[in-house]
PDB file of C-alpha atoms in Angstrom:
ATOM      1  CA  UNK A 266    -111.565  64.085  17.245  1.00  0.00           C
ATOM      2  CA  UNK A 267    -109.361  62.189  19.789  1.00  0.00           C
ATOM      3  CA  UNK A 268    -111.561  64.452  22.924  1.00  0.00           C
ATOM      4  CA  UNK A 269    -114.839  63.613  21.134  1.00  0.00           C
ATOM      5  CA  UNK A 270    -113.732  59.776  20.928  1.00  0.00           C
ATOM      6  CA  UNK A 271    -113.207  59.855  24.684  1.00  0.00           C
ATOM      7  CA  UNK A 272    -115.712  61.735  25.941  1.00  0.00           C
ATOM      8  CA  UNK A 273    -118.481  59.135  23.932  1.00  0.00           C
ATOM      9  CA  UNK A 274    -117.190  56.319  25.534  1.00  0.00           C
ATOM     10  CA  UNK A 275    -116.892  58.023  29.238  1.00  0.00           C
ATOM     11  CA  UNK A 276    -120.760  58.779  28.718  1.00  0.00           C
ATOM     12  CA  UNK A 277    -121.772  55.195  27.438  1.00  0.00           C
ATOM     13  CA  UNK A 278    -119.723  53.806  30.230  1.00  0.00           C
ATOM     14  CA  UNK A 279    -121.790  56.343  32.261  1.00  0.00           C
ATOM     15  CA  UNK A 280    -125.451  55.380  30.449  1.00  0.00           C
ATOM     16  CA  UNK A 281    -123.949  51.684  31.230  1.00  0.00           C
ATOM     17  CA  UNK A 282    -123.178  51.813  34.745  1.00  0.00           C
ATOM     18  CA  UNK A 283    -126.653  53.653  35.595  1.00  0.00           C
ATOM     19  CA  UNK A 284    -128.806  51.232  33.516  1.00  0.00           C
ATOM     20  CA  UNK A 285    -127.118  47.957  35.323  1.00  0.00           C
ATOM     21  CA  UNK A 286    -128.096  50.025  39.153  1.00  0.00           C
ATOM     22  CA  UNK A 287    -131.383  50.306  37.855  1.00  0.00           C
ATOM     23  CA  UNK A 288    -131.604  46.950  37.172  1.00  0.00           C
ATOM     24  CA  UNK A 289    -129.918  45.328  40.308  1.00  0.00           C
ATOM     25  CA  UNK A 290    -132.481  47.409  42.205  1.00  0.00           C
ATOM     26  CA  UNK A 291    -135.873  46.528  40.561  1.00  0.00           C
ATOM     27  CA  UNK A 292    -134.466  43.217  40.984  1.00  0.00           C
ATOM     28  CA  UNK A 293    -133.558  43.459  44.752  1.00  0.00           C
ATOM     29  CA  UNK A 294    -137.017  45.427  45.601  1.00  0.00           C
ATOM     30  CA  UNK A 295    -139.962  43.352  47.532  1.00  0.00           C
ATOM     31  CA  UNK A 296    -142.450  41.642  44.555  1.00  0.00           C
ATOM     32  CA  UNK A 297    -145.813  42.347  46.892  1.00  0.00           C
ATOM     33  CA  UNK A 298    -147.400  39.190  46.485  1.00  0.00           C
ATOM     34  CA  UNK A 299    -149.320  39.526  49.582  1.00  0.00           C
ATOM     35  CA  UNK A 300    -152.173  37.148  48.368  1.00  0.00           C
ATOM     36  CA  UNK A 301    -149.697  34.114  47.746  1.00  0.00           C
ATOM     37  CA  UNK A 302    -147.821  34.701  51.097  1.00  0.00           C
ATOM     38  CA  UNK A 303    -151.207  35.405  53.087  1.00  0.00           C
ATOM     39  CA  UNK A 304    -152.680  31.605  51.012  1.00  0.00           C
ATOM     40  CA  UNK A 305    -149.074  29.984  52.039  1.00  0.00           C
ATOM     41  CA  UNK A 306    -149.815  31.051  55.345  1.00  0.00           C
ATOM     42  CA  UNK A 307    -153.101  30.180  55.944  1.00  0.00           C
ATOM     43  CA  UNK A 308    -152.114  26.070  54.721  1.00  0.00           C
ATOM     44  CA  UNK A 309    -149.589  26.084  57.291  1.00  0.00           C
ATOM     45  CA  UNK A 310    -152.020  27.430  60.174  1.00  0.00           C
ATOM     46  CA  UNK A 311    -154.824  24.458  58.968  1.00  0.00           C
ATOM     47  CA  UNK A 312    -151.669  22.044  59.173  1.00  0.00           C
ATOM     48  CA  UNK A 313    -150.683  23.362  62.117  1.00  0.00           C
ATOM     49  CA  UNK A 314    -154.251  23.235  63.510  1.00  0.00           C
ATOM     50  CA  UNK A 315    -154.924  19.540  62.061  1.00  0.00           C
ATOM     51  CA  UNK A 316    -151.709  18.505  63.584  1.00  0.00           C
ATOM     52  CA  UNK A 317    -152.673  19.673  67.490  1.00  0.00           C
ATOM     53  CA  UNK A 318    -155.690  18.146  66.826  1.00  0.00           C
ATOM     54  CA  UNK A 319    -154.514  14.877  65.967  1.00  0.00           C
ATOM     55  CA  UNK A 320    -151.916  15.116  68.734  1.00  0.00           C
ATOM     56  CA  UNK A 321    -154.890  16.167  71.370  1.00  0.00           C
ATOM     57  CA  UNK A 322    -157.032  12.687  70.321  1.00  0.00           C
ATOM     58  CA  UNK A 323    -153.837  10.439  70.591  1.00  0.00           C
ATOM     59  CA  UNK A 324    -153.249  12.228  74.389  1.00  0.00           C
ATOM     60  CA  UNK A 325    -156.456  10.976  74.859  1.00  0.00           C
ATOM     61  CA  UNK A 326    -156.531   7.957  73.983  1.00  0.00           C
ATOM     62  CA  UNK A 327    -153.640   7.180  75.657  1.00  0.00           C
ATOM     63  CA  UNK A 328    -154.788   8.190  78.483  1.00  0.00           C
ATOM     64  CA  UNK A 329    -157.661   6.105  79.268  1.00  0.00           C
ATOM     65  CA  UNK A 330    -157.178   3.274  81.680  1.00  0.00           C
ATOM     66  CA  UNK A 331    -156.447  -0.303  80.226  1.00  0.00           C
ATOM     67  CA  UNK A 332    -157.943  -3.622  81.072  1.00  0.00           C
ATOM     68  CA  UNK A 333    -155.198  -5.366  83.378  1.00  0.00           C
ATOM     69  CA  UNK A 334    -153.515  -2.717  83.916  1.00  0.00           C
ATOM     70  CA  UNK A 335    -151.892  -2.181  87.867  1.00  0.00           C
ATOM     71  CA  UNK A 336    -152.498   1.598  89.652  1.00  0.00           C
ATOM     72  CA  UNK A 337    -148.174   1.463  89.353  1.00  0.00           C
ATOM     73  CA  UNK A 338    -148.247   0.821  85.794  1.00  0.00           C
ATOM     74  CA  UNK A 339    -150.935   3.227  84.741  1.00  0.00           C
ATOM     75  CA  UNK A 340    -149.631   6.079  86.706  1.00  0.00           C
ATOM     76  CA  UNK A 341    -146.280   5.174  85.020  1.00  0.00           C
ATOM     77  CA  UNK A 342    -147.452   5.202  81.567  1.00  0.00           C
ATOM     78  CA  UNK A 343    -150.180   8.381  82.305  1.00  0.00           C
ATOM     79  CA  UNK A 344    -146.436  10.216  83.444  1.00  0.00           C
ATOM     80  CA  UNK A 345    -144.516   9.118  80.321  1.00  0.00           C
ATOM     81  CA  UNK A 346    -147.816  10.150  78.247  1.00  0.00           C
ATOM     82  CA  UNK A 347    -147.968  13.027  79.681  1.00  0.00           C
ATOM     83  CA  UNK A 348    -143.978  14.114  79.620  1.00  0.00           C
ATOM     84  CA  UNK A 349    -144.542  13.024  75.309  1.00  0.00           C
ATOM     85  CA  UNK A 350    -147.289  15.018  74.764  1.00  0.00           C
ATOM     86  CA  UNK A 351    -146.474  18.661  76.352  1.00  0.00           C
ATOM     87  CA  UNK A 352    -142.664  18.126  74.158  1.00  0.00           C
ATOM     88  CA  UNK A 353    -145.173  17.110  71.171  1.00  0.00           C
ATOM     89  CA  UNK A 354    -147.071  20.207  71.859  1.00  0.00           C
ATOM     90  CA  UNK A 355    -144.024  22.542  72.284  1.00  0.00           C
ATOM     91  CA  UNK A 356    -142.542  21.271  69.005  1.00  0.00           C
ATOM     92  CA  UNK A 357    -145.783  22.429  67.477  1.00  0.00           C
ATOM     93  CA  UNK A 358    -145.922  25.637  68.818  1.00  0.00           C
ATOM     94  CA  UNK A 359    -141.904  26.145  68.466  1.00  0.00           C
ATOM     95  CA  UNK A 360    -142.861  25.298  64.295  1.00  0.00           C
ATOM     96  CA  UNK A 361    -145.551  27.348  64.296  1.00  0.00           C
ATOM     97  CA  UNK A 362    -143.454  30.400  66.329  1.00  0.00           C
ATOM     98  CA  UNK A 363    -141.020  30.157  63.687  1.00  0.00           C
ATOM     99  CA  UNK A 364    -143.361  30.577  60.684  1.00  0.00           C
ATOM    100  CA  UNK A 365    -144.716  33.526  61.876  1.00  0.00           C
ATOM    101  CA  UNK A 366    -141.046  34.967  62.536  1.00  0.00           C
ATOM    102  CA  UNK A 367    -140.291  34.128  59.098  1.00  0.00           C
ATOM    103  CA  UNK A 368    -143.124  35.339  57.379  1.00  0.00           C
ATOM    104  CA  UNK A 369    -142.470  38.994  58.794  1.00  0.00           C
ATOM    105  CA  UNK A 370    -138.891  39.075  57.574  1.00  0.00           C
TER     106      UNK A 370
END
């Protein structure tokens, strides 16, 4: 009886052990939700898109020659303009870099 005891509890501790692998597994595997990541993905493009945009027009305007403004000053301001928007425009890119690293992993 004592061998019959022992050997039921080896063999639940067995059925026990395998049924809490199985479990940590299905919950470690991928889920596949393709069409949520591929929708998350496409917002942050069209933000990413709307946001060069925006930054393009303010170059622009910026750019343009003001009323009383001296050659000195202008080409001053067009360098500092300039210097803002390509960091502006690397940020963006760096962000948008980034998401697509992410999203593959």
């Amino acid at each position: 009886m004592n061998s019959i005891a022992k050997k039921v509890v080896v063999f639940s501790m067995i059925g026990l052990m395998q049924f809490g692998i199985g479990a940590s597994a299905i919950e470690a595997s991928s889920r596949n939700d393709h069409r949520q990541d591929n929708r998350r993905y496409e917002q942050k493009e069209k933000e990413r898109e709307r946001r060069v945009q925006e930054e393009k027009a303010r170059h622009e305007r910026e750019m343009k020659r003001r009323q009383n403004e001296s050659d000195r000053e202008y080409n001053e301001r067009r360098q500092r303009e300039k210097d803002h928007h390509e960091e502006v425009m690397r940020t963006i890119l760096g962000v948008g870099i980034l998401a697509i690293i992410l999203n593959n992993n």
